[in-house]
Coordinates of C-alpha atoms and ligand atoms in Angstrom, one line a residue:
M1 CA -44.5 67.2 22.0
C2 CA -47.2 68.8 19.8
G3 CA -48.6 72.1 21.0
I4 CA -51.9 73.9 20.3
V5 CA -52.7 77.5 20.5
G6 CA -55.9 79.4 19.6
Y7 CA -57.1 83.0 19.8
I8 CA -60.4 84.8 19.4
G9 CA -60.7 88.5 20.3
S10 CA -59.8 91.8 18.8
R11 CA -55.9 91.6 18.6
D12 CA -54.1 90.5 15.5
A13 CA -54.5 86.7 15.8
S14 CA -51.4 85.9 13.8
T15 CA -49.2 87.8 16.3
V16 CA -50.8 86.1 19.3
L17 CA -50.6 82.7 17.7
I18 CA -46.9 83.0 16.7
K19 CA -46.0 84.2 20.2
G20 CA -47.9 81.4 21.7
L21 CA -46.2 78.8 19.5
K22 CA -42.8 80.2 20.6
R23 CA -43.8 79.7 24.2
L24 CA -44.6 76.1 23.3
E25 CA -41.3 75.5 21.5
Y26 CA -39.8 73.9 24.6
R27 CA -42.1 70.9 24.2
G28 CA -40.1 69.7 21.2
Y29 CA -41.5 69.9 17.6
D30 CA -40.4 69.6 14.0
S31 CA -42.9 71.8 12.1
A32 CA -45.4 74.6 12.7
G33 CA -48.5 76.2 11.2
I34 CA -51.4 78.5 11.8
A35 CA -54.9 79.0 10.2
L36 CA -57.0 82.1 10.4
I37 CA -60.4 83.4 9.3
N38 CA -59.5 86.6 7.6
G39 CA -61.5 89.9 7.1
E40 CA -63.1 88.5 3.9
L41 CA -64.3 85.6 6.0
E42 CA -62.0 83.3 4.1
L43 CA -60.0 80.5 5.8
D44 CA -56.3 80.8 5.1
Y45 CA -53.3 79.1 6.5
R46 CA -49.5 79.0 6.5
K47 CA -47.5 76.0 7.6
G48 CA -44.2 74.2 7.1
K49 CA -41.4 72.1 8.4
G50 CA -38.9 73.7 10.8
K51 CA -38.9 76.3 13.4
V52 CA -41.7 78.8 14.4
S53 CA -39.3 81.5 13.3
N54 CA -39.4 80.2 9.7
L55 CA -43.2 80.5 9.9
E56 CA -42.9 84.0 11.3
R57 CA -40.6 85.0 8.4
A58 CA -43.0 83.5 5.9
L59 CA -45.8 85.5 7.5
R60 CA -43.8 88.7 7.3
K61 CA -43.7 88.3 3.5
D62 CA -47.2 87.0 3.1
S63 CA -49.3 88.0 6.1
L64 CA -52.5 86.6 7.5
I65 CA -54.9 89.2 8.9
G66 CA -57.7 88.2 11.2
T67 CA -58.8 88.1 14.8
L68 CA -59.6 84.4 15.1
G69 CA -57.2 81.5 14.5
I70 CA -55.5 78.3 15.6
G71 CA -51.9 77.2 15.6
H72 CA -49.8 74.1 16.1
T73 CA -46.3 72.8 16.6
R74 CA -46.1 69.2 15.4
W75 CA -43.9 66.4 16.7
A76 CA -44.2 63.8 14.0
T77 CA -45.8 60.5 14.7
H78 CA -47.6 59.5 11.5
G79 CA -45.8 60.7 8.4
E80 CA -42.3 62.3 8.2
P81 CA -41.8 66.0 9.3
N82 CA -42.5 67.9 6.1
D83 CA -44.6 70.9 4.9
I84 CA -47.6 68.8 3.9
N85 CA -47.8 66.8 7.1
S86 CA -47.6 69.9 9.2
H87 CA -50.8 71.1 10.9
P88 CA -53.4 72.7 10.3
H89 CA -55.1 70.1 8.1
L90 CA -58.1 71.1 6.0
S91 CA -61.3 69.4 5.1
E92 CA -62.1 68.5 1.5
S93 CA -63.7 71.9 0.8
G94 CA -61.0 73.9 2.6
N95 CA -63.7 75.4 4.9
I96 CA -62.6 73.6 8.0
A97 CA -59.1 73.6 9.6
V98 CA -58.0 71.3 12.4
V99 CA -55.0 71.2 14.7
H100 CA -54.5 68.0 16.7
N101 CA -52.4 66.6 19.5
G102 CA -52.5 62.9 20.1
I103 CA -53.0 59.8 17.9
I104 CA -56.0 58.6 16.0
E105 CA -55.5 54.9 16.4
N106 CA -58.2 53.8 13.9
Y107 CA -57.3 56.4 11.3
N108 CA -56.4 53.8 8.7
T109 CA -59.9 52.3 8.7
L110 CA -61.5 55.7 8.7
K111 CA -59.3 57.0 6.0
K112 CA -60.0 53.9 3.8
K113 CA -63.7 54.5 4.1
L114 CA -63.5 58.2 3.4
I115 CA -61.4 57.5 0.3
E116 CA -63.9 55.0 -0.9
R117 CA -66.5 57.7 -0.5
G118 CA -64.5 60.0 -2.7
R119 CA -62.5 62.1 -0.3
V120 CA -59.0 63.1 -1.4
F121 CA -56.2 63.2 1.2
Q122 CA -53.1 65.3 1.0
S123 CA -51.0 64.1 3.9
Q124 CA -49.8 60.9 5.5
T125 CA -51.1 62.0 8.9
D126 CA -53.7 60.5 11.1
T127 CA -55.1 64.0 11.8
E128 CA -56.3 64.7 8.3
V129 CA -59.2 62.2 8.7
I130 CA -60.7 64.5 11.4
G131 CA -61.6 67.4 9.1
H132 CA -62.8 65.1 6.4
L133 CA -65.0 63.1 8.7
I134 CA -66.5 66.2 10.4
E135 CA -67.3 67.8 7.1
E136 CA -68.9 64.6 5.7
I137 CA -71.2 64.3 8.7
Y138 CA -72.0 68.0 8.7
L139 CA -72.9 68.1 5.0
A140 CA -74.9 64.9 5.1
S141 CA -77.9 66.5 6.6
P142 CA -79.2 70.1 7.0
D143 CA -80.5 69.2 10.4
I144 CA -77.0 68.7 11.9
T145 CA -75.3 71.6 13.5
F146 CA -71.5 71.9 13.1
E147 CA -71.0 71.3 16.8
H148 CA -73.2 68.2 16.6
A149 CA -71.2 67.0 13.6
I150 CA -68.0 67.3 15.6
R151 CA -69.5 65.3 18.5
L152 CA -70.6 62.6 16.1
A153 CA -67.2 62.4 14.4
L154 CA -65.4 62.2 17.8
K155 CA -67.6 59.2 18.6
Q156 CA -66.1 57.3 15.6
I157 CA -62.6 58.2 16.6
V158 CA -60.5 55.8 18.6
G159 CA -57.4 57.2 20.2
T160 CA -56.3 60.4 21.9
Y161 CA -56.8 64.0 21.0
G162 CA -56.6 67.6 22.0
L163 CA -58.3 69.4 19.1
A164 CA -59.0 73.0 18.0
I165 CA -61.2 73.4 14.9
I166 CA -62.4 76.4 13.0
N167 CA -64.9 76.6 10.2
K168 CA -65.2 79.7 7.9
E169 CA -69.0 79.5 8.2
F170 CA -68.6 80.4 11.9
P171 CA -66.1 83.3 12.0
D172 CA -66.8 83.9 15.7
T173 CA -66.2 80.5 17.1
I174 CA -63.4 78.0 17.9
F175 CA -64.4 74.5 18.7
I176 CA -62.1 72.5 21.0
A177 CA -62.2 69.0 22.3
R178 CA -60.1 66.8 24.6
K179 CA -59.5 63.1 25.1
G180 CA -56.2 62.2 26.6
S181 CA -54.3 65.3 25.5
P182 CA -54.4 68.4 27.6
L183 CA -56.2 71.6 26.6
L184 CA -57.1 74.7 28.5
L185 CA -59.1 77.8 27.9
G186 CA -57.7 81.2 29.0
I187 CA -60.5 83.7 29.7
G188 CA -59.6 87.4 29.0
E189 CA -61.6 90.6 28.6
E190 CA -63.7 90.0 25.4
E191 CA -61.0 87.6 24.2
M192 CA -60.3 83.9 24.7
F193 CA -57.1 81.9 24.5
I194 CA -56.7 78.2 23.9
A195 CA -53.5 76.3 24.6
S196 CA -52.2 72.8 25.3
D197 CA -50.4 74.2 28.4
A198 CA -50.5 77.4 30.3
S199 CA -47.3 79.0 28.9
P200 CA -48.9 80.8 25.9
V201 CA -51.7 82.1 28.1
V202 CA -50.0 83.6 31.2
E203 CA -49.1 86.9 29.7
Y204 CA -52.7 87.7 28.9
T205 CA -54.8 86.2 31.7
N206 CA -54.5 84.1 34.8
K207 CA -58.1 82.7 34.6
V208 CA -58.2 79.3 33.1
V209 CA -60.6 76.4 32.6
Y210 CA -59.1 73.0 32.1
L211 CA -61.0 70.7 29.8
D212 CA -61.3 67.1 31.0
D213 CA -61.5 64.0 28.8
G214 CA -64.7 63.6 26.9
E215 CA -65.4 67.3 26.9
I216 CA -65.8 69.8 24.1
A217 CA -66.0 73.6 24.3
I218 CA -67.6 76.1 22.0
V219 CA -65.6 79.3 22.4
N220 CA -66.7 82.8 21.4
R221 CA -65.1 86.2 22.1
N222 CA -67.2 86.9 25.2
S223 CA -68.4 83.5 26.2
Y224 CA -67.8 79.8 26.2
K225 CA -69.9 76.7 26.7
V226 CA -68.4 73.4 27.8
K227 CA -70.3 70.1 27.4
T228 CA -69.7 66.4 27.2
I229 CA -69.4 64.7 23.9
D230 CA -73.0 63.5 24.6
D231 CA -74.2 67.0 24.7
V232 CA -74.6 67.4 28.5
P233 CA -73.9 71.0 29.5
L234 CA -71.2 71.4 32.2
T235 CA -70.3 74.1 34.7
K236 CA -66.5 74.2 34.9
E237 CA -64.5 75.7 37.7
V238 CA -62.4 78.7 36.7
H239 CA -58.8 78.2 38.1
E240 CA -56.3 80.9 38.8
L241 CA -52.8 80.3 37.3
A242 CA -50.0 80.6 39.8
I243 CA -47.1 81.0 37.4
S244 CA -45.8 84.3 36.3
L245 CA -44.3 85.5 33.0
D246 CA -40.8 85.9 34.5
A247 CA -40.8 82.2 35.3
I248 CA -41.1 81.2 31.6
E249 CA -38.5 83.6 30.3
K250 CA -34.7 83.3 30.2
A251 CA -33.8 86.1 32.6
G252 CA -30.5 86.9 30.9
Y253 CA -29.3 83.2 30.7
P254 CA -28.3 81.9 27.3
H255 CA -30.5 78.9 27.7
F256 CA -33.4 77.8 29.9
M257 CA -31.5 74.8 31.0
L258 CA -28.7 76.9 32.5
K259 CA -31.2 79.2 34.1
E260 CA -33.0 76.1 35.6
I261 CA -29.7 74.6 36.9
F262 CA -28.9 77.8 38.6
E263 CA -32.4 78.2 40.0
Q264 CA -32.0 75.1 42.1
P265 CA -31.1 76.6 45.4
R266 CA -34.3 78.5 45.2
S267 CA -36.5 75.8 43.7
I268 CA -35.3 73.3 46.4
A269 CA -36.1 75.8 49.1
D270 CA -39.5 76.5 47.5
C271 CA -40.2 72.8 47.5
M272 CA -39.5 72.5 51.3
R273 CA -41.0 75.8 52.3
G274 CA -43.6 75.4 55.0
R275 CA -43.2 71.7 54.9
I276 CA -40.3 71.1 57.2
N277 CA -39.6 72.4 60.7
P278 CA -35.9 72.1 61.7
E279 CA -36.7 73.3 65.2
N280 CA -38.9 70.4 66.2
G281 CA -37.9 67.9 63.5
T282 CA -41.2 67.5 61.7
V283 CA -42.4 67.2 58.2
L284 CA -45.9 68.0 57.1
L285 CA -47.0 67.4 53.6
G286 CA -50.6 68.7 53.5
G287 CA -51.4 67.1 50.1
I288 CA -51.0 63.5 51.5
E289 CA -52.1 64.2 55.1
D290 CA -55.5 62.5 54.6
V291 CA -54.0 59.3 53.2
M292 CA -51.1 59.0 55.7
D293 CA -52.8 56.1 57.6
E294 CA -53.1 54.2 54.3
L295 CA -49.5 54.9 53.5
V296 CA -48.4 53.7 57.0
N297 CA -50.3 50.5 56.5
A298 CA -49.3 49.9 52.9
R299 CA -47.7 46.5 52.2
R300 CA -45.5 48.2 49.7
I301 CA -45.3 51.2 47.5
T302 CA -45.0 50.8 43.7
I303 CA -43.5 53.9 42.0
A304 CA -44.1 54.4 38.3
A305 CA -42.6 57.1 36.1
C306 CA -40.6 57.7 32.9
G307 CA -37.3 59.3 32.0
T308 CA -35.7 61.5 34.6
S309 CA -38.7 61.0 36.9
W310 CA -38.0 57.3 36.8
H311 CA -34.5 58.1 38.1
S312 CA -35.9 60.0 41.0
A313 CA -38.2 57.1 41.6
L314 CA -35.1 54.9 42.0
V315 CA -33.8 57.3 44.6
G316 CA -37.2 57.0 46.2
E317 CA -36.8 53.2 46.5
Y318 CA -33.6 53.6 48.6
L319 CA -35.2 56.4 50.6
F320 CA -38.5 54.6 51.6
E321 CA -36.7 51.3 52.3
Q322 CA -34.0 53.0 54.5
L323 CA -36.0 55.7 56.3
A324 CA -39.5 54.1 56.5
K325 CA -38.8 50.4 56.1
T326 CA -41.5 50.2 53.4
P327 CA -40.8 47.9 50.5
V328 CA -40.7 49.7 47.1
E329 CA -40.9 48.5 43.5
V330 CA -40.0 50.9 40.8
E331 CA -41.5 50.5 37.4
Y332 CA -41.2 52.1 34.0
A333 CA -44.8 53.4 33.6
S334 CA -45.0 52.0 30.1
E335 CA -44.1 48.4 31.2
F336 CA -46.2 48.5 34.3
R337 CA -49.3 49.3 32.3
Y338 CA -49.1 46.5 29.9
R339 CA -48.1 43.5 32.0
D340 CA -51.1 42.7 34.0
P341 CA -49.6 44.2 37.2
L342 CA -50.3 42.6 40.6
I343 CA -51.6 45.6 42.3
G344 CA -54.9 46.1 44.1
K345 CA -56.6 47.2 47.3
G346 CA -54.2 47.9 50.1
D347 CA -51.4 48.8 47.6
V348 CA -50.1 52.2 46.8
L349 CA -49.0 53.4 43.4
L350 CA -47.0 56.6 43.5
V351 CA -46.6 58.2 40.1
I352 CA -43.9 60.9 39.5
S353 CA -44.1 63.3 36.6
Q354 CA -42.8 66.8 36.1
S355 CA -45.4 67.7 33.4
G356 CA -48.2 65.6 34.9
E357 CA -49.2 64.7 31.3
T358 CA -46.9 61.8 30.3
A359 CA -49.2 59.4 28.5
D360 CA -47.6 56.2 29.9
T361 CA -47.5 57.5 33.5
L362 CA -51.1 58.6 33.1
A363 CA -52.1 55.1 31.8
A364 CA -50.2 53.4 34.6
M365 CA -52.1 55.5 37.1
R366 CA -55.5 54.8 35.6
E367 CA -54.7 51.0 35.5
A368 CA -53.8 51.0 39.2
R369 CA -56.8 53.0 40.1
K370 CA -59.0 50.5 38.2
R371 CA -57.5 47.7 40.2
G372 CA -58.3 49.4 43.5
A373 CA -54.9 50.8 44.6
L374 CA -54.5 54.1 46.3
V375 CA -53.0 56.4 43.7
L376 CA -50.6 59.2 44.7
G377 CA -48.7 61.7 42.6
I378 CA -45.6 63.9 42.7
C379 CA -46.1 66.5 40.0
N380 CA -44.6 69.9 39.1
V381 CA -47.4 71.3 36.9
V382 CA -50.4 72.4 39.0
G383 CA -53.6 71.7 37.1
S384 CA -52.0 68.9 35.0
T385 CA -54.0 65.8 34.4
I386 CA -52.0 63.6 36.7
A387 CA -52.3 66.2 39.5
R388 CA -56.0 66.3 39.0
E389 CA -56.6 62.6 38.8
T390 CA -54.5 61.2 41.6
D391 CA -56.2 60.6 45.0
A392 CA -53.7 62.8 46.8
G393 CA -50.2 64.1 46.1
V394 CA -47.4 66.5 46.6
F395 CA -46.4 69.3 44.3
T396 CA -42.7 69.9 43.7
H397 CA -43.2 73.7 43.4
A398 CA -40.0 73.9 41.2
G399 CA -41.6 76.5 38.9
P400 CA -42.0 76.0 35.2
E401 CA -39.3 73.8 33.6
I402 CA -38.8 74.8 30.0
G403 CA -35.5 73.1 29.0
V404 CA -36.4 69.7 27.6
A405 CA -33.7 68.1 29.7
S406 CA -35.1 68.0 33.2
T407 CA -32.9 69.5 36.0
K408 CA -34.6 71.4 38.7
A409 CA -37.6 69.1 38.5
F410 CA -35.4 66.1 39.3
T411 CA -33.9 67.7 42.5
A412 CA -37.3 68.8 43.6
Q413 CA -38.8 65.4 43.1
V414 CA -36.0 63.8 45.1
V415 CA -36.6 66.4 47.9
V416 CA -40.3 65.5 47.9
L417 CA -39.4 61.8 48.2
I418 CA -37.0 62.6 51.0
M419 CA -39.8 64.5 52.9
M420 CA -42.3 61.7 52.2
A421 CA -40.0 59.0 53.4
L422 CA -39.1 61.0 56.5
E423 CA -42.7 61.7 57.4
L424 CA -43.6 58.0 56.8
G425 CA -40.6 56.8 58.9
Q426 CA -41.6 59.1 61.7
R427 CA -45.3 57.9 61.6
K428 CA -44.2 54.3 61.5
G429 CA -42.0 54.9 64.6
I430 CA -38.8 54.0 62.7
L431 CA -37.3 57.5 63.0
N432 CA -37.3 59.0 66.5
R433 CA -37.5 62.7 67.3
K434 CA -33.7 63.0 67.7
K435 CA -33.0 61.3 64.3
M436 CA -35.7 63.4 62.6
K437 CA -34.2 66.6 63.9
E438 CA -30.8 65.6 62.6
Y439 CA -32.2 64.8 59.2
I440 CA -34.4 67.9 58.9
R441 CA -31.6 70.2 60.0
E442 CA -29.4 68.7 57.4
L443 CA -32.1 68.9 54.8
S444 CA -32.6 72.6 55.5
K445 CA -28.9 73.2 54.6
I446 CA -29.3 71.6 51.1
P447 CA -30.2 74.8 49.2
S448 CA -27.1 76.6 50.4
K449 CA -24.9 73.5 49.6
V450 CA -26.3 73.5 46.1
E451 CA -25.5 77.2 45.8
Y452 CA -21.9 76.5 47.0
I453 CA -21.5 73.8 44.3
L454 CA -22.8 76.2 41.6
E455 CA -20.6 79.0 42.7
H456 CA -17.4 77.0 43.2
N457 CA -17.4 74.4 40.5
D458 CA -18.8 76.1 37.5
Q459 CA -15.4 77.2 36.1
E460 CA -13.7 73.8 36.7
I461 CA -16.6 72.0 35.0
R462 CA -16.4 74.3 32.0
K463 CA -12.7 73.4 31.6
M464 CA -13.4 69.8 31.9
A465 CA -16.2 70.0 29.4
S466 CA -13.9 71.6 26.8
L467 CA -11.4 68.6 27.2
F468 CA -14.1 66.0 26.7
T469 CA -16.3 67.8 24.1
Y470 CA -15.5 65.3 21.4
A471 CA -15.4 62.1 23.4
P472 CA -17.6 59.6 21.6
N473 CA -18.6 57.7 24.7
F474 CA -19.0 58.2 28.4
L475 CA -19.5 55.8 31.3
Y476 CA -21.1 57.0 34.6
L477 CA -20.7 54.8 37.7
G478 CA -22.4 55.1 41.1
R479 CA -23.4 53.0 44.0
S480 CA -26.3 53.0 46.4
Y481 CA -28.1 56.4 46.4
N482 CA -25.8 57.5 43.6
F483 CA -26.5 54.7 41.2
P484 CA -29.7 56.5 40.0
V485 CA -27.5 59.7 39.7
A486 CA -25.2 57.8 37.4
L487 CA -28.2 56.9 35.2
E488 CA -29.4 60.5 35.3
G489 CA -25.9 61.9 34.5
A490 CA -25.6 59.7 31.4
L491 CA -29.2 60.5 30.3
K492 CA -28.5 64.3 30.6
L493 CA -25.4 63.9 28.4
K494 CA -27.2 61.7 25.8
E495 CA -30.2 64.0 25.6
I496 CA -28.5 67.3 24.9
S497 CA -25.1 66.5 23.4
Y498 CA -25.9 63.3 21.5
I499 CA -22.9 61.6 23.0
H500 CA -23.4 57.9 23.7
A501 CA -23.4 57.5 27.5
E502 CA -24.3 54.7 29.9
G503 CA -24.9 54.7 33.6
Y504 CA -24.2 51.7 35.6
P505 CA -24.0 50.5 39.2
A506 CA -20.3 50.7 39.8
A507 CA -19.9 47.0 40.8
E508 CA -21.9 45.8 37.8
M509 CA -19.3 47.4 35.5
K510 CA -17.3 44.2 35.8
H511 CA -20.1 42.3 34.0
G512 CA -19.8 44.0 30.7
P513 CA -19.0 47.7 30.4
I514 CA -15.5 47.1 31.6
A515 CA -14.8 45.7 28.2
L516 CA -15.2 49.3 26.8
I517 CA -12.7 51.0 29.0
D518 CA -9.5 52.1 27.5
E519 CA -7.4 55.4 27.5
M520 CA -10.1 57.1 25.4
M521 CA -13.0 56.4 27.7
P522 CA -14.1 59.2 30.2
V523 CA -15.6 57.5 33.3
V524 CA -17.5 59.7 35.6
V525 CA -17.6 58.2 39.1
I526 CA -20.0 59.5 41.7
A527 CA -18.0 58.8 44.7
A528 CA -19.5 60.9 47.6
T529 CA -18.2 59.5 50.8
D530 CA -20.7 57.0 52.1
H531 CA -21.0 53.5 53.4
T532 CA -20.0 52.2 50.0
N533 CA -16.8 54.3 49.8
D534 CA -14.3 51.4 50.1
K535 CA -16.0 49.4 47.5
M536 CA -16.3 52.4 45.2
I537 CA -12.5 53.0 45.6
S538 CA -11.9 49.4 44.4
N539 CA -14.1 50.0 41.4
I540 CA -12.2 53.2 40.6
E541 CA -9.0 51.2 40.8
E542 CA -10.5 48.8 38.2
V543 CA -11.1 51.6 35.8
K544 CA -7.6 53.1 36.4
A545 CA -6.0 49.7 35.8
R546 CA -7.5 49.9 32.3
K547 CA -6.4 53.5 31.7
G548 CA -9.9 54.9 31.8
R549 CA -10.0 58.7 32.3
I550 CA -11.5 59.2 35.7
I551 CA -13.6 62.2 36.5
S552 CA -14.9 62.0 40.1
I553 CA -17.6 63.8 42.0
M554 CA -16.4 63.5 45.5
N555 CA -16.3 65.1 49.0
D556 CA -13.2 67.0 50.3
D557 CA -12.5 64.4 52.9
N558 CA -11.7 61.7 50.4
P559 CA -7.9 61.8 49.5
E560 CA -8.0 58.3 48.1
V561 CA -10.5 59.1 45.4
K562 CA -8.7 62.3 44.7
K563 CA -5.4 60.4 44.2
L564 CA -7.0 58.0 41.7
S565 CA -8.8 60.7 39.7
E566 CA -7.6 62.7 36.7
F567 CA -10.3 65.3 37.4
C568 CA -12.1 66.0 40.7
I569 CA -15.2 68.0 41.4
S570 CA -15.4 68.5 45.1
I571 CA -18.8 69.0 46.7
P572 CA -19.9 69.5 50.3
S573 CA -20.8 66.4 52.3
T574 CA -24.3 65.5 53.5
S575 CA -26.3 62.5 54.7
D576 CA -26.0 59.6 52.3
C577 CA -29.6 59.7 51.6
F578 CA -29.6 63.4 50.5
S579 CA -26.5 63.0 48.4
P580 CA -28.2 62.7 45.0
V581 CA -29.5 66.3 45.3
L582 CA -25.9 67.5 45.4
T583 CA -24.0 65.0 43.2
V584 CA -26.4 65.5 40.3
I585 CA -25.6 69.3 40.0
P586 CA -22.0 68.9 38.5
L587 CA -23.3 66.3 36.1
Q588 CA -26.0 68.7 34.8
L589 CA -23.4 71.4 34.3
L590 CA -21.0 69.0 32.6
S591 CA -23.6 67.9 30.0
Y592 CA -24.7 71.4 29.5
Y593 CA -21.2 72.8 28.7
I594 CA -20.4 69.8 26.5
A595 CA -23.6 70.3 24.5
V596 CA -22.9 74.1 24.2
N597 CA -19.4 73.4 23.0
R598 CA -20.7 70.9 20.4
G599 CA -23.1 73.6 19.1
C600 CA -26.2 71.5 20.1
N601 CA -29.6 73.0 20.6
V602 CA -29.6 72.6 24.4
D603 CA -33.2 73.6 25.2
Q604 CA -34.8 71.7 22.3
P605 CA -32.7 68.7 21.5
R606 CA -33.4 66.8 18.3
N607 CA -36.2 64.2 18.5
L608 CA -37.0 64.8 22.1
A609 CA -40.2 66.3 23.6
K610 CA -40.7 67.9 27.0
S611 CA -44.0 66.3 27.6
V612 CA -44.5 62.9 25.9
T613 CA -48.3 62.7 25.4
V614 CA -48.3 59.6 23.2
E615 CA -47.8 56.0 24.5
Ligands
LIG701 C1 -39.6 63.3 28.4 C2 -38.7 64.4 28.9 C3 -37.9 64.0 30.1 C4 -38.8 63.6 31.2 C5 -39.8 62.4 30.7 C6 -40.9 62.2 31.7 O1 -38.8 62.2 27.9 O2 -37.9 64.8 27.8 O3 -37.2 65.1 30.5 O4 -38.1 63.1 32.3 O5 -40.4 62.8 29.5 O6 -41.7 63.3 31.9 P1 -42.5 63.7 33.1 O7 -43.1 65.0 32.7 O8 -43.5 62.6 33.3 O9 -41.6 63.8 34.3

């Protein structure tokens, strides 16, 4: 979703901003723009619909020269994606430029009043009110400083924002503010960087300050001040970024998504590193050690998440119930938040989020905390809002995920859930030492099994993808642990190839989707040999009887599934409860190759955003 960059220093701001916006492209956007204060101390801007590369081309013809500026990638919420609605937005006089992530919920009321007072608006956006409002307050009295005017304006605003603001009267300052939309400050040598996530900043500095909600910062070349919106000065901790530049580049792969799929043997190993001990059969998750007693005594665990993270939550439900005998409810974060949830003291809410910034997940987390529940998180992005606001949690350590369609974050989330369920099962006395050793030994083999799948199935999957490139629909079926994988496989295909796909519990197919099956319909069955094998075979027979084209993800030891299938992807066996980490890999590759064949923009699919920061 929308991205913000800012720069103040001695480099060419335009170059830094464009590079930064390119680093933010993965978040999903439809237009881009920058504003600078140039050598003549004039404020100038370029913006427009389309890619950052269009903006870059425009700047090559008609450059902006200066050493201070702000930039933005917009994902439309209010007003269609077009040149006028792109950010930055200017104030009435053109002296002030604003870039904004988030939504101003009362913008209509504010806009009406501003129009009544004679302000003229150019765009249909909610953002445009901000510049007008700040300017109006600033000009109303000579006693009000610009910073004070910003704080007063923010008090009138209802909604969420990450903001970067420049005013040509202050050619050495960028003003930033945050409420509900992430923003960080990168501290360099006599230069400062502003960004909505760390990716534009890593190549310049690893020192960052994360702004919290209700805070503003006044940023100069050599210094910065952070204060609350009520003017209380704050001393902020300076964090060290752990990610490297390599991790956010493609390393020779044509797409980030493919790189991230192939990174999984390593990302899964990184996720388990130092946490499991196959010799003595133990798991130790330092991040939740202090709350283990509360987890052991919890009546139930509610898991809330969105998108792919919601699918890993569903796997979590099977895991906690089987391995730790703890009842689990899985909720869409957006629904949980708005239905007066029955959660309170003694309950645990576990939120799962790759980005740690998803607005609905964040809201669910805050709601549960308000009601007295213990709030735990599984996050990938260190320093993200969810990671910082949860009572305790476990990082997935999958490394930056840039492709919009989540791959390595999913497998790492499932691995964290496996480790949590095992540790909980052990503490509750449900899993004895012998059983634990068996599980942990098998878990430690998962990275090499993922590697085997990637090495041995890639070619076969490419072939299959070319046969089904133009199929208009797909059905994905799974049972037990592989039902969430069926949902995830269908979601991957939808997201990046725009083919309509549905995931279903295999038995539920009889209650509707079976009506869709004919000789045109590819049906992907996730048929890893497990306790549901016989029933799964019956479901495959039902598809075959209606001439559906069966593609199966199966284990070698399953001749019956093989016989029934038109195409087979054979993968190594594992414990039933670890199976999703393996079965999902061929599905990621299948959707990737189909999307590439269809000429889709794999890493930045239309309309989607990597980090959904609006509710
Ligand atoms: C967006 C992304 C998905 C992701 C979902 C939840 O829709 O495109 O890939 O699964 O948000 O994001 P989170 O960061 O909370 O896991």
